[in-house]
Amino acid sequence: MRNNFAKNSQHVTFFPNKFQFNNLFIQLFYFIILSLFGYLGLKFSNPRSSIKPNDFDLFYTSVSASTVSSMTSIEMEAFSNSQLILLTFLMLVGGEVFTSMLQLFLDRFFNFTQNHSLKNEPPPIHINHIELGLVSIPQPENHNNNTNNKDRIKYNSLRYLSYVVLGYLMIVQFFGFSLVTLYLTYIPSAKQVLKSKGIKIETFSLFTIVSTFASCGYVPTNENMIVFKKNSGILLLILPHILLGNTLYPSCLRLSITVLKSVTKREEFTYLLKNSKEMDYDHLLSPIHCWNLVVTAFGFNIIQFLLFCSLEWSSKIMEGLNLYQKVVASLFQVTNARHSGESVFDLSTISSAILVLFIVMMYLPPYTTFLSVKDHTNIDVKKDQKCLVECVVLSQLSYLVIFIIVICITERQSLKEDPLNFNVLNITLEVISAYGNVGFSTGYSCSRKLKADSMCKDSWIGFSGRWSTKGKVTLILVMFFGRLKKFNMNGGKILAPFHAIVFGTRS
């Protein structure tokens, strides 16, 4: 899934760049299989209601959970407890931290296999041609010993890194689950919400924490987190997991390794901190990059928070909230705009300016930083011009524009007959939300229809839930495209991974 092994090692050859394109299809195959598994599980398990959702909507939901996109076409309270557990599993194994951990274990396996095969080879020799014949002179052992020692440290460091990521994944979610469960158990108002909906506290806690950490945004209640907008405590407990599983994951991972190095004094942790680029783990970044991520994440939140409060502080969505609840709810909402997607307010009632800001936030890669962390010296002008042309033609934005146009074509009849629900802004937000694997949606309201329709019934589903089958199929493609967008990016610069194959260039 990346160029996984060190390129400078003379003794072990890690995965070369040419395999990255194949790894794109490996991950695509992984998410397709996961989605099919989820669909079959949902299909053959009993829902809570007597009316079973149609097969396509079940598959749509499974894809949304597997790609951690949380686009909804079925009311969440229609799912039984066993189905919620299945969706929890899909979100867990579809999240970026989990899939990156799987990659680390695969790296260890291939690294061990190559080391083992090379140890069984006969020692290399140098052949010197002499006038009277050939004399074989063994290669000096010092070089081999140094190389073997470096490979050993590298392999052990990779092993420790995989354990650190596993521990991070389990500990953060365990504490989150425990704290949310305690809150729901001892706070009557929050407990009553779940009791009235027939949702188990443990199921809600596990589902929500896994969903938040995986940056999915699904919540077992129909109204998402709107029903808890006055329960500031639970919002504050969930809030850190939005950052810990996404934008601040590299910074927290590096901090964890630093703490373990200080406690254990292991050379492997020192090696990880000093050779983050050589480990070729996408989320193990340099110290300056980690600090930039922290500054950028909080900077974006502050900008969004100030603009959101300035426009919505006295609006209808804030009715019934005191000063403290307004601050917490606003902070929770704007933090979710970057790749998590849980909502404490109805997005259809939020001003268009805020929605445009959310679209921008959802479009940005999770590791976007204010400051550049790359050097761009000695760039060949012709090559730079060629890359510029390729970036324009094959940019993420170009693909998204095409998707939006296709959906406007598939939904053209609704755009004419129901313009208040079906408009370009709402479609754009839905597409960018699916691409960013966020899950924000303006929903659909029968009251916004120009022509009264007695057959129309309001339901707590996303806007895309009202689209045609062709529109939903297009959005499924967007969800897969967004989940695999890292293969089309390089540090925030938009590139196509197969340029090296098609054009003979390197990103």
Short mmCIF file of N, CA and C in Angstrom, two decimals, residues 339-437:
data_model
loop_
_atom_site.label_atom_id
_atom_site.label_comp_id
_atom_site.label_asym_id
_atom_site.label_seq_id
_atom_site.Cartn_x
_atom_site.Cartn_y
_atom_site.Cartn_z
N HIS A 339 -13.67 15.62 8.78
CA HIS A 339 -13.54 14.18 8.59
C HIS A 339 -14.21 13.29 9.63
N SER A 340 -15.04 13.83 10.52
CA SER A 340 -15.74 12.95 11.46
C SER A 340 -17.24 12.92 11.22
N GLY A 341 -17.88 14.07 11.06
CA GLY A 341 -19.23 14.09 10.54
C GLY A 341 -20.38 13.92 11.49
N GLU A 342 -20.17 13.94 12.80
CA GLU A 342 -21.30 13.89 13.72
C GLU A 342 -21.90 15.29 13.84
N SER A 343 -23.21 15.36 13.95
CA SER A 343 -23.89 16.66 13.95
C SER A 343 -24.69 16.86 15.23
N VAL A 344 -24.55 18.03 15.80
CA VAL A 344 -25.33 18.40 16.97
C VAL A 344 -26.37 19.45 16.59
N PHE A 345 -26.31 19.93 15.34
CA PHE A 345 -27.30 20.85 14.79
C PHE A 345 -27.79 20.32 13.45
N ASP A 346 -28.99 20.72 13.07
CA ASP A 346 -29.55 20.37 11.77
C ASP A 346 -28.86 21.23 10.71
N LEU A 347 -28.07 20.60 9.83
CA LEU A 347 -27.28 21.36 8.85
C LEU A 347 -28.15 22.10 7.85
N SER A 348 -29.38 21.64 7.64
CA SER A 348 -30.26 22.30 6.66
C SER A 348 -30.68 23.69 7.13
N THR A 349 -30.55 23.96 8.44
CA THR A 349 -30.94 25.26 8.98
C THR A 349 -29.75 26.20 9.19
N ILE A 350 -28.56 25.71 8.88
CA ILE A 350 -27.34 26.52 9.04
C ILE A 350 -27.15 27.39 7.80
N SER A 351 -26.57 28.56 7.98
CA SER A 351 -26.39 29.51 6.88
C SER A 351 -25.50 28.93 5.79
N SER A 352 -25.72 29.40 4.57
CA SER A 352 -24.98 28.90 3.41
C SER A 352 -23.48 29.18 3.53
N ALA A 353 -23.12 30.30 4.15
CA ALA A 353 -21.70 30.64 4.32
C ALA A 353 -20.99 29.57 5.15
N ILE A 354 -21.65 29.10 6.20
CA ILE A 354 -21.05 28.06 7.05
C ILE A 354 -20.95 26.75 6.28
N LEU A 355 -21.97 26.43 5.48
CA LEU A 355 -21.94 25.19 4.70
C LEU A 355 -20.78 25.21 3.70
N VAL A 356 -20.54 26.34 3.08
CA VAL A 356 -19.41 26.46 2.15
C VAL A 356 -18.09 26.25 2.90
N LEU A 357 -18.00 26.84 4.09
CA LEU A 357 -16.79 26.64 4.91
C LEU A 357 -16.62 25.17 5.26
N PHE A 358 -17.70 24.48 5.61
CA PHE A 358 -17.62 23.05 5.92
C PHE A 358 -17.17 22.25 4.69
N ILE A 359 -17.65 22.63 3.52
CA ILE A 359 -17.24 21.94 2.29
C ILE A 359 -15.73 22.04 2.10
N VAL A 360 -15.19 23.23 2.34
CA VAL A 360 -13.74 23.42 2.22
C VAL A 360 -13.00 22.55 3.23
N MET A 361 -13.49 22.52 4.46
CA MET A 361 -12.84 21.74 5.51
C MET A 361 -12.87 20.24 5.18
N MET A 362 -13.99 19.78 4.64
CA MET A 362 -14.11 18.35 4.30
C MET A 362 -13.22 17.98 3.13
N TYR A 363 -12.98 18.93 2.24
CA TYR A 363 -12.16 18.65 1.06
C TYR A 363 -10.68 18.53 1.42
N LEU A 364 -10.23 19.30 2.41
CA LEU A 364 -8.81 19.31 2.75
C LEU A 364 -8.36 17.95 3.28
N PRO A 365 -7.16 17.49 2.88
CA PRO A 365 -6.61 16.25 3.44
C PRO A 365 -6.43 16.37 4.94
N PRO A 366 -6.50 15.27 5.69
CA PRO A 366 -6.41 15.35 7.15
C PRO A 366 -5.07 15.88 7.64
N TYR A 367 -4.00 15.68 6.87
CA TYR A 367 -2.68 16.12 7.32
C TYR A 367 -2.23 17.40 6.63
N THR A 368 -3.20 18.21 6.22
CA THR A 368 -2.88 19.52 5.66
C THR A 368 -2.27 20.40 6.75
N THR A 369 -1.22 21.16 6.40
CA THR A 369 -0.59 22.06 7.35
C THR A 369 -0.47 23.45 6.76
N PHE A 370 -0.42 24.45 7.64
CA PHE A 370 -0.25 25.83 7.20
C PHE A 370 1.12 26.02 6.55
N LEU A 371 2.13 25.36 7.10
CA LEU A 371 3.51 25.56 6.67
C LEU A 371 4.00 24.35 5.89
N SER A 372 4.80 24.60 4.88
CA SER A 372 5.37 23.51 4.09
C SER A 372 6.46 22.81 4.88
N VAL A 373 6.55 21.49 4.72
CA VAL A 373 7.58 20.73 5.41
C VAL A 373 8.49 20.03 4.40
N LYS A 374 8.45 20.48 3.16
CA LYS A 374 9.28 19.87 2.12
C LYS A 374 10.18 20.90 1.50
N ASP A 375 11.30 20.45 1.04
CA ASP A 375 12.21 21.30 0.29
C ASP A 375 11.96 21.11 -1.19
N HIS A 376 12.01 22.20 -1.90
CA HIS A 376 11.73 22.13 -3.33
C HIS A 376 12.86 22.79 -4.12
N THR A 377 14.07 22.48 -3.76
CA THR A 377 15.22 23.04 -4.45
C THR A 377 15.62 22.16 -5.62
N ASN A 378 16.29 22.80 -6.59
CA ASN A 378 16.81 22.08 -7.76
C ASN A 378 15.73 21.32 -8.52
N ILE A 379 14.60 21.94 -8.72
CA ILE A 379 13.53 21.30 -9.46
C ILE A 379 13.71 21.56 -10.94
N ASP A 380 13.64 20.50 -11.70
CA ASP A 380 13.77 20.64 -13.15
C ASP A 380 12.53 21.33 -13.70
N VAL A 381 12.72 22.39 -14.48
CA VAL A 381 11.61 23.20 -14.95
C VAL A 381 10.67 22.41 -15.84
N LYS A 382 11.24 21.64 -16.79
CA LYS A 382 10.40 20.87 -17.70
C LYS A 382 9.59 19.84 -16.94
N LYS A 383 10.24 19.17 -16.00
CA LYS A 383 9.54 18.16 -15.22
C LYS A 383 8.45 18.81 -14.37
N ASP A 384 8.74 19.99 -13.81
CA ASP A 384 7.76 20.67 -12.99
C ASP A 384 6.56 21.10 -13.83
N GLN A 385 6.81 21.54 -15.07
CA GLN A 385 5.72 21.92 -15.94
C GLN A 385 4.87 20.71 -16.31
N LYS A 386 5.53 19.57 -16.54
CA LYS A 386 4.80 18.36 -16.89
C LYS A 386 3.92 17.91 -15.73
N CYS A 387 4.50 17.96 -14.50
CA CYS A 387 3.73 17.58 -13.32
C CYS A 387 2.55 18.52 -13.13
N LEU A 388 2.76 19.83 -13.43
CA LEU A 388 1.69 20.80 -13.28
C LEU A 388 0.52 20.46 -14.19
N VAL A 389 0.83 20.09 -15.44
CA VAL A 389 -0.21 19.70 -16.39
C VAL A 389 -0.95 18.47 -15.90
N GLU A 390 -0.19 17.48 -15.40
CA GLU A 390 -0.80 16.25 -14.90
C GLU A 390 -1.68 16.53 -13.70
N CYS A 391 -1.23 17.44 -12.82
CA CYS A 391 -2.00 17.76 -11.62
C CYS A 391 -3.34 18.41 -11.98
N VAL A 392 -3.31 19.26 -13.00
CA VAL A 392 -4.54 19.93 -13.42
C VAL A 392 -5.51 18.94 -14.03
N VAL A 393 -4.99 18.05 -14.88
CA VAL A 393 -5.85 17.10 -15.60
C VAL A 393 -6.38 16.03 -14.66
N LEU A 394 -5.56 15.56 -13.72
CA LEU A 394 -5.93 14.43 -12.88
C LEU A 394 -6.03 14.80 -11.42
N SER A 395 -6.43 16.03 -11.13
CA SER A 395 -6.53 16.46 -9.75
C SER A 395 -7.77 15.90 -9.08
N GLN A 396 -7.75 15.88 -7.76
CA GLN A 396 -8.92 15.44 -7.00
C GLN A 396 -10.14 16.30 -7.34
N LEU A 397 -9.90 17.60 -7.43
CA LEU A 397 -11.00 18.53 -7.70
C LEU A 397 -11.65 18.24 -9.05
N SER A 398 -10.83 17.87 -10.04
CA SER A 398 -11.39 17.55 -11.36
C SER A 398 -12.33 16.36 -11.28
N TYR A 399 -11.91 15.33 -10.56
CA TYR A 399 -12.76 14.15 -10.41
C TYR A 399 -14.06 14.50 -9.69
N LEU A 400 -13.96 15.32 -8.64
CA LEU A 400 -15.14 15.67 -7.86
C LEU A 400 -16.13 16.49 -8.69
N VAL A 401 -15.61 17.39 -9.52
CA VAL A 401 -16.48 18.17 -10.41
C VAL A 401 -17.24 17.23 -11.35
N ILE A 402 -16.53 16.22 -11.86
CA ILE A 402 -17.17 15.25 -12.76
C ILE A 402 -18.27 14.50 -12.01
N PHE A 403 -17.98 14.06 -10.78
CA PHE A 403 -18.99 13.36 -9.99
C PHE A 403 -20.22 14.23 -9.74
N ILE A 404 -20.00 15.49 -9.41
CA ILE A 404 -21.11 16.41 -9.15
C ILE A 404 -21.96 16.60 -10.41
N ILE A 405 -21.30 16.74 -11.55
CA ILE A 405 -22.02 16.89 -12.81
C ILE A 405 -22.86 15.65 -13.11
N VAL A 406 -22.26 14.46 -12.90
CA VAL A 406 -22.98 13.21 -13.15
C VAL A 406 -24.22 13.12 -12.26
N ILE A 407 -24.08 13.48 -10.98
CA ILE A 407 -25.22 13.41 -10.07
C ILE A 407 -26.28 14.44 -10.43
N CYS A 408 -25.86 15.60 -10.87
CA CYS A 408 -26.84 16.60 -11.32
C CYS A 408 -27.62 16.09 -12.53
N ILE A 409 -26.98 15.26 -13.35
CA ILE A 409 -27.67 14.68 -14.50
C ILE A 409 -28.65 13.59 -14.04
N THR A 410 -28.19 12.72 -13.13
CA THR A 410 -29.07 11.64 -12.67
C THR A 410 -30.25 12.17 -11.88
N GLU A 411 -30.08 13.31 -11.21
CA GLU A 411 -31.14 13.89 -10.37
C GLU A 411 -31.76 15.13 -11.00
N ARG A 412 -31.63 15.27 -12.32
CA ARG A 412 -32.09 16.50 -12.99
C ARG A 412 -33.59 16.73 -12.83
N GLN A 413 -34.37 15.66 -12.78
CA GLN A 413 -35.81 15.82 -12.63
C GLN A 413 -36.15 16.40 -11.26
N SER A 414 -35.49 15.90 -10.23
CA SER A 414 -35.72 16.42 -8.88
C SER A 414 -35.21 17.85 -8.73
N LEU A 415 -34.12 18.18 -9.43
CA LEU A 415 -33.61 19.55 -9.39
C LEU A 415 -34.64 20.54 -9.94
N LYS A 416 -35.44 20.11 -10.89
CA LYS A 416 -36.47 20.98 -11.46
C LYS A 416 -37.71 21.04 -10.56
N GLU A 417 -38.13 19.90 -10.04
CA GLU A 417 -39.39 19.83 -9.32
C GLU A 417 -39.27 20.15 -7.83
N ASP A 418 -38.08 19.95 -7.26
CA ASP A 418 -37.89 20.12 -5.81
C ASP A 418 -36.61 20.91 -5.54
N PRO A 419 -36.52 22.18 -6.00
CA PRO A 419 -35.26 22.93 -5.94
C PRO A 419 -34.80 23.31 -4.54
N LEU A 420 -35.71 23.36 -3.56
CA LEU A 420 -35.30 23.73 -2.22
C LEU A 420 -34.53 22.59 -1.53
N ASN A 421 -34.89 21.37 -1.83
CA ASN A 421 -34.13 20.23 -1.32
C ASN A 421 -32.99 19.88 -2.28
N PHE A 422 -33.32 19.75 -3.55
CA PHE A 422 -32.32 19.38 -4.56
C PHE A 422 -31.76 20.65 -5.21
N ASN A 423 -30.64 21.10 -4.68
CA ASN A 423 -29.93 22.22 -5.29
C ASN A 423 -28.45 21.89 -5.34
N VAL A 424 -27.72 22.65 -6.12
CA VAL A 424 -26.31 22.33 -6.37
C VAL A 424 -25.49 22.39 -5.10
N LEU A 425 -25.79 23.33 -4.19
CA LEU A 425 -25.04 23.44 -2.95
C LEU A 425 -25.20 22.19 -2.10
N ASN A 426 -26.44 21.70 -1.96
CA ASN A 426 -26.68 20.49 -1.16
C ASN A 426 -26.03 19.27 -1.80
N ILE A 427 -26.08 19.18 -3.12
CA ILE A 427 -25.44 18.06 -3.82
C ILE A 427 -23.93 18.13 -3.65
N THR A 428 -23.38 19.33 -3.77
CA THR A 428 -21.92 19.50 -3.60
C THR A 428 -21.50 19.11 -2.19
N LEU A 429 -22.25 19.54 -1.19
CA LEU A 429 -21.91 19.18 0.19
C LEU A 429 -21.95 17.67 0.38
N GLU A 430 -22.95 17.02 -0.21
CA GLU A 430 -23.09 15.56 -0.07
C GLU A 430 -21.92 14.84 -0.73
N VAL A 431 -21.52 15.30 -1.91
CA VAL A 431 -20.42 14.66 -2.65
C VAL A 431 -19.09 14.87 -1.93
N ILE A 432 -18.81 16.10 -1.51
CA ILE A 432 -17.55 16.37 -0.81
C ILE A 432 -17.53 15.64 0.53
N SER A 433 -18.69 15.54 1.17
CA SER A 433 -18.77 14.79 2.43
C SER A 433 -18.45 13.33 2.22
N ALA A 434 -18.97 12.75 1.13
CA ALA A 434 -18.67 11.34 0.82
C ALA A 434 -17.20 11.18 0.46
N TYR A 435 -16.65 12.12 -0.29
CA TYR A 435 -15.24 12.06 -0.68
C TYR A 435 -14.32 12.18 0.54
N GLY A 436 -14.67 13.09 1.45
CA GLY A 436 -13.87 13.25 2.67
C GLY A 436 -14.16 12.21 3.71
N ASN A 437 -15.08 11.25 3.39
CA ASN A 437 -15.51 10.21 4.33
C ASN A 437 -15.96 10.83 5.65
#
